[in-house]
Amino acid sequence: MKELIRTNDPVLISFLLHRLREEGIEPFEMDGHMSFMEGSLGILPRRIMVVDEDHESARKILDEVQGSGNG
């Protein structure tokens, strides 16, 4: 598995997970429980992981998702 992104932005995480699944890529969210344990203050970032074979495609989707907020 490779890390795609590490962020504490819940909106970005939610939309990214949706888009990845829409394209047939099954992401794995790490550190979500740690974020919950720290009181949902948003201090600890969550990591989105994908299998190695999907990393390049997932990276393109991430770029698209991050760019969609700028237009």
mmCIF file of N, CA and C in Angstrom:
data_model
loop_
_atom_site.group_PDB
_atom_site.id
_atom_site.type_symbol
_atom_site.label_atom_id
_atom_site.label_comp_id
_atom_site.label_asym_id
_atom_site.label_seq_id
_atom_site.Cartn_x
_atom_site.Cartn_y
_atom_site.Cartn_z
ATOM 1 N N MET A 1 0.846 -1.188 0.000
ATOM 2 C CA MET A 1 0.000 0.000 0.000
ATOM 3 C C MET A 1 0.883 1.239 0.000
ATOM 4 N N LYS A 2 0.343 2.267 -0.632
ATOM 5 C CA LYS A 2 1.035 3.553 -0.663
ATOM 6 C C LYS A 2 0.110 4.633 -0.128
ATOM 7 N N GLU A 3 0.714 5.598 0.541
ATOM 8 C CA GLU A 3 -0.050 6.739 1.045
ATOM 9 C C GLU A 3 -0.376 7.666 -0.115
ATOM 10 N N LEU A 4 -1.645 8.018 -0.211
ATOM 11 C CA LEU A 4 -2.083 8.954 -1.242
ATOM 12 C C LEU A 4 -2.077 10.377 -0.701
ATOM 13 N N ILE A 5 -2.606 10.546 0.499
ATOM 14 C CA ILE A 5 -2.668 11.880 1.113
ATOM 15 C C ILE A 5 -2.776 11.732 2.623
ATOM 16 N N ARG A 6 -2.299 12.752 3.302
ATOM 17 C CA ARG A 6 -2.418 12.856 4.754
ATOM 18 C C ARG A 6 -3.005 14.242 5.028
ATOM 19 N N THR A 7 -4.209 14.266 5.583
ATOM 20 C CA THR A 7 -4.889 15.544 5.792
ATOM 21 C C THR A 7 -5.854 15.453 6.968
ATOM 22 N N ASN A 8 -6.202 16.592 7.508
ATOM 23 C CA ASN A 8 -7.231 16.638 8.544
ATOM 24 C C ASN A 8 -8.469 17.395 8.036
ATOM 25 N N ASP A 9 -8.615 17.497 6.729
ATOM 26 C CA ASP A 9 -9.764 18.152 6.107
ATOM 27 C C ASP A 9 -10.858 17.105 5.849
ATOM 28 N N PRO A 10 -11.900 17.078 6.668
ATOM 29 C CA PRO A 10 -12.923 16.034 6.529
ATOM 30 C C PRO A 10 -13.702 16.114 5.226
ATOM 31 N N VAL A 11 -13.868 17.296 4.674
ATOM 32 C CA VAL A 11 -14.599 17.449 3.411
ATOM 33 C C VAL A 11 -13.777 16.857 2.266
ATOM 34 N N LEU A 12 -12.492 17.159 2.244
ATOM 35 C CA LEU A 12 -11.603 16.606 1.220
ATOM 36 C C LEU A 12 -11.570 15.087 1.317
ATOM 37 N N ILE A 13 -11.446 14.560 2.523
ATOM 38 C CA ILE A 13 -11.399 13.110 2.712
ATOM 39 C C ILE A 13 -12.676 12.463 2.193
ATOM 40 N N SER A 14 -13.807 13.001 2.572
ATOM 41 C CA SER A 14 -15.082 12.436 2.167
ATOM 42 C C SER A 14 -15.244 12.436 0.650
ATOM 43 N N PHE A 15 -14.959 13.557 0.016
ATOM 44 C CA PHE A 15 -15.116 13.660 -1.431
ATOM 45 C C PHE A 15 -14.110 12.770 -2.158
ATOM 46 N N LEU A 16 -12.872 12.738 -1.661
ATOM 47 C CA LEU A 16 -11.847 11.903 -2.280
ATOM 48 C C LEU A 16 -12.220 10.428 -2.188
ATOM 49 N N LEU A 17 -12.677 9.977 -1.031
ATOM 50 C CA LEU A 17 -13.089 8.586 -0.877
ATOM 51 C C LEU A 17 -14.216 8.249 -1.852
ATOM 52 N N HIS A 18 -15.161 9.160 -1.987
ATOM 53 C CA HIS A 18 -16.272 8.967 -2.918
ATOM 54 C C HIS A 18 -15.767 8.826 -4.354
ATOM 55 N N ARG A 19 -14.897 9.751 -4.776
ATOM 56 C CA ARG A 19 -14.391 9.737 -6.155
ATOM 57 C C ARG A 19 -13.552 8.496 -6.444
ATOM 58 N N LEU A 20 -12.732 8.085 -5.479
ATOM 59 C CA LEU A 20 -11.913 6.892 -5.678
ATOM 60 C C LEU A 20 -12.797 5.668 -5.877
ATOM 61 N N ARG A 21 -13.797 5.516 -5.018
ATOM 62 C CA ARG A 21 -14.699 4.368 -5.130
ATOM 63 C C ARG A 21 -15.493 4.413 -6.431
ATOM 64 N N GLU A 22 -15.847 5.609 -6.846
ATOM 65 C CA GLU A 22 -16.575 5.787 -8.098
ATOM 66 C C GLU A 22 -15.759 5.269 -9.291
ATOM 67 N N GLU A 23 -14.436 5.377 -9.190
ATOM 68 C CA GLU A 23 -13.536 4.931 -10.258
ATOM 69 C C GLU A 23 -13.049 3.501 -10.052
ATOM 70 N N GLY A 24 -13.610 2.801 -9.066
ATOM 71 C CA GLY A 24 -13.256 1.408 -8.847
ATOM 72 C C GLY A 24 -12.005 1.187 -8.014
ATOM 73 N N ILE A 25 -11.542 2.233 -7.341
ATOM 74 C CA ILE A 25 -10.374 2.130 -6.475
ATOM 75 C C ILE A 25 -10.870 2.075 -5.034
ATOM 76 N N GLU A 26 -10.473 1.034 -4.315
ATOM 77 C CA GLU A 26 -10.920 0.882 -2.930
ATOM 78 C C GLU A 26 -9.860 1.459 -1.990
ATOM 79 N N PRO A 27 -10.112 2.649 -1.441
ATOM 80 C CA PRO A 27 -9.149 3.274 -0.534
ATOM 81 C C PRO A 27 -9.235 2.670 0.871
ATOM 82 N N PHE A 28 -8.184 2.852 1.623
ATOM 83 C CA PHE A 28 -8.147 2.431 3.017
ATOM 84 C C PHE A 28 -7.791 3.654 3.848
ATOM 85 N N GLU A 29 -8.671 4.012 4.768
ATOM 86 C CA GLU A 29 -8.456 5.188 5.608
ATOM 87 C C GLU A 29 -7.775 4.765 6.904
ATOM 88 N N MET A 30 -6.635 5.381 7.188
ATOM 89 C CA MET A 30 -5.903 5.072 8.408
ATOM 90 C C MET A 30 -5.959 6.267 9.359
ATOM 91 N N ASP A 31 -5.863 5.979 10.617
ATOM 92 C CA ASP A 31 -5.806 6.977 11.686
ATOM 93 C C ASP A 31 -7.145 7.642 11.980
ATOM 94 N N GLY A 32 -8.210 7.138 11.399
ATOM 95 C CA GLY A 32 -9.527 7.698 11.685
ATOM 96 C C GLY A 32 -9.915 7.523 13.134
ATOM 97 N N HIS A 33 -9.571 6.378 13.705
ATOM 98 C CA HIS A 33 -9.887 6.136 15.110
ATOM 99 C C HIS A 33 -9.042 7.013 16.026
ATOM 100 N N MET A 34 -7.809 7.268 15.635
ATOM 101 C CA MET A 34 -6.953 8.148 16.438
ATOM 102 C C MET A 34 -7.509 9.567 16.421
ATOM 103 N N SER A 35 -7.987 9.988 15.272
ATOM 104 C CA SER A 35 -8.581 11.310 15.162
ATOM 105 C C SER A 35 -9.791 11.414 16.077
ATOM 106 N N PHE A 36 -10.588 10.347 16.124
ATOM 107 C CA PHE A 36 -11.761 10.317 16.997
ATOM 108 C C PHE A 36 -11.342 10.346 18.464
ATOM 109 N N MET A 37 -10.289 9.607 18.796
ATOM 110 C CA MET A 37 -9.823 9.511 20.181
ATOM 111 C C MET A 37 -9.320 10.852 20.700
ATOM 112 N N GLU A 38 -8.732 11.660 19.829
ATOM 113 C CA GLU A 38 -8.208 12.945 20.283
ATOM 114 C C GLU A 38 -9.311 13.991 20.411
ATOM 115 N N GLY A 39 -10.539 13.578 20.235
ATOM 116 C CA GLY A 39 -11.656 14.477 20.489
ATOM 117 C C GLY A 39 -12.178 15.192 19.274
ATOM 118 N N SER A 40 -11.827 14.724 18.099
ATOM 119 C CA SER A 40 -12.287 15.321 16.836
ATOM 120 C C SER A 40 -11.948 16.804 16.735
ATOM 121 N N LEU A 41 -10.781 17.153 17.259
ATOM 122 C CA LEU A 41 -10.330 18.539 17.174
ATOM 123 C C LEU A 41 -9.667 18.836 15.834
ATOM 124 N N GLY A 42 -9.396 17.794 15.075
ATOM 125 C CA GLY A 42 -8.757 17.991 13.780
ATOM 126 C C GLY A 42 -7.258 18.156 13.860
ATOM 127 N N ILE A 43 -6.661 17.771 14.970
ATOM 128 C CA ILE A 43 -5.222 17.923 15.136
ATOM 129 C C ILE A 43 -4.455 16.823 14.404
ATOM 130 N N LEU A 44 -4.928 15.589 14.538
ATOM 131 C CA LEU A 44 -4.240 14.456 13.926
ATOM 132 C C LEU A 44 -4.767 14.211 12.521
ATOM 133 N N PRO A 45 -3.887 14.243 11.530
ATOM 134 C CA PRO A 45 -4.342 13.992 10.162
ATOM 135 C C PRO A 45 -4.671 12.520 9.949
ATOM 136 N N ARG A 46 -5.568 12.282 9.016
ATOM 137 C CA ARG A 46 -5.903 10.921 8.605
ATOM 138 C C ARG A 46 -5.203 10.649 7.282
ATOM 139 N N ARG A 47 -4.827 9.397 7.080
ATOM 140 C CA ARG A 47 -4.140 9.007 5.854
ATOM 141 C C ARG A 47 -5.068 8.180 4.982
ATOM 142 N N ILE A 48 -5.008 8.449 3.694
ATOM 143 C CA ILE A 48 -5.733 7.655 2.715
ATOM 144 C C ILE A 48 -4.680 6.841 1.964
ATOM 145 N N MET A 49 -4.859 5.526 2.002
ATOM 146 C CA MET A 49 -3.931 4.600 1.376
ATOM 147 C C MET A 49 -4.632 3.891 0.218
ATOM 148 N N VAL A 50 -3.845 3.512 -0.793
ATOM 149 C CA VAL A 50 -4.354 2.708 -1.900
ATOM 150 C C VAL A 50 -3.306 1.642 -2.216
ATOM 151 N N VAL A 51 -3.730 0.567 -2.858
ATOM 152 C CA VAL A 51 -2.770 -0.463 -3.254
ATOM 153 C C VAL A 51 -1.822 0.123 -4.293
ATOM 154 N N ASP A 52 -0.623 -0.422 -4.337
ATOM 155 C CA ASP A 52 0.428 0.102 -5.219
ATOM 156 C C ASP A 52 -0.038 0.247 -6.664
ATOM 157 N N GLU A 53 -0.774 -0.744 -7.154
ATOM 158 C CA GLU A 53 -1.198 -0.748 -8.558
ATOM 159 C C GLU A 53 -2.165 0.395 -8.880
ATOM 160 N N ASP A 54 -2.876 0.881 -7.879
ATOM 161 C CA ASP A 54 -3.860 1.951 -8.098
ATOM 162 C C ASP A 54 -3.307 3.343 -7.795
ATOM 163 N N HIS A 55 -2.069 3.424 -7.328
ATOM 164 C CA HIS A 55 -1.553 4.706 -6.834
ATOM 165 C C HIS A 55 -1.519 5.781 -7.920
ATOM 166 N N GLU A 56 -1.058 5.439 -9.114
ATOM 167 C CA GLU A 56 -0.968 6.444 -10.182
ATOM 168 C C GLU A 56 -2.345 6.982 -10.565
ATOM 169 N N SER A 57 -3.310 6.093 -10.728
ATOM 170 C CA SER A 57 -4.678 6.517 -11.055
ATOM 171 C C SER A 57 -5.283 7.325 -9.915
ATOM 172 N N ALA A 58 -5.036 6.885 -8.700
ATOM 173 C CA ALA A 58 -5.564 7.589 -7.532
ATOM 174 C C ALA A 58 -4.947 8.977 -7.409
ATOM 175 N N ARG A 59 -3.684 9.105 -7.771
ATOM 176 C CA ARG A 59 -2.997 10.397 -7.718
ATOM 177 C C ARG A 59 -3.655 11.387 -8.686
ATOM 178 N N LYS A 60 -4.044 10.904 -9.860
ATOM 179 C CA LYS A 60 -4.720 11.755 -10.839
ATOM 180 C C LYS A 60 -6.081 12.219 -10.307
ATOM 181 N N ILE A 61 -6.782 11.316 -9.644
ATOM 182 C CA ILE A 61 -8.081 11.668 -9.059
ATOM 183 C C ILE A 61 -7.891 12.683 -7.940
ATOM 184 N N LEU A 62 -6.860 12.491 -7.121
ATOM 185 C CA LEU A 62 -6.565 13.451 -6.055
ATOM 186 C C LEU A 62 -6.289 14.834 -6.639
ATOM 187 N N ASP A 63 -5.481 14.888 -7.694
ATOM 188 C CA ASP A 63 -5.187 16.177 -8.337
ATOM 189 C C ASP A 63 -6.466 16.840 -8.844
ATOM 190 N N GLU A 64 -7.352 16.040 -9.432
ATOM 191 C CA GLU A 64 -8.633 16.546 -9.927
ATOM 192 C C GLU A 64 -9.488 17.089 -8.772
ATOM 193 N N VAL A 65 -9.565 16.333 -7.691
ATOM 194 C CA VAL A 65 -10.369 16.722 -6.524
ATOM 195 C C VAL A 65 -9.826 18.005 -5.898
ATOM 196 N N GLN A 66 -8.519 18.096 -5.761
ATOM 197 C CA GLN A 66 -7.910 19.295 -5.160
ATOM 198 C C GLN A 66 -8.060 20.496 -6.072
ATOM 199 N N GLY A 67 -8.058 20.291 -7.369
ATOM 200 C CA GLY A 67 -8.204 21.384 -8.316
ATOM 201 C C GLY A 67 -9.639 21.852 -8.483
ATOM 202 N N SER A 68 -10.609 20.991 -8.127
ATOM 203 C CA SER A 68 -12.012 21.342 -8.331
ATOM 204 C C SER A 68 -12.482 22.463 -7.413
ATOM 205 N N GLY A 69 -11.786 22.703 -6.332
ATOM 206 C CA GLY A 69 -12.173 23.771 -5.416
ATOM 207 C C GLY A 69 -11.644 25.131 -5.829
ATOM 208 N N ASN A 70 -10.853 25.174 -6.885
ATOM 209 C CA ASN A 70 -10.218 26.423 -7.295
ATOM 210 C C ASN A 70 -10.904 27.102 -8.465
ATOM 211 N N GLY A 71 -12.036 26.568 -8.912
ATOM 212 C CA GLY A 71 -12.610 27.146 -10.103
ATOM 213 C C GLY A 71 -13.951 27.673 -9.870
#
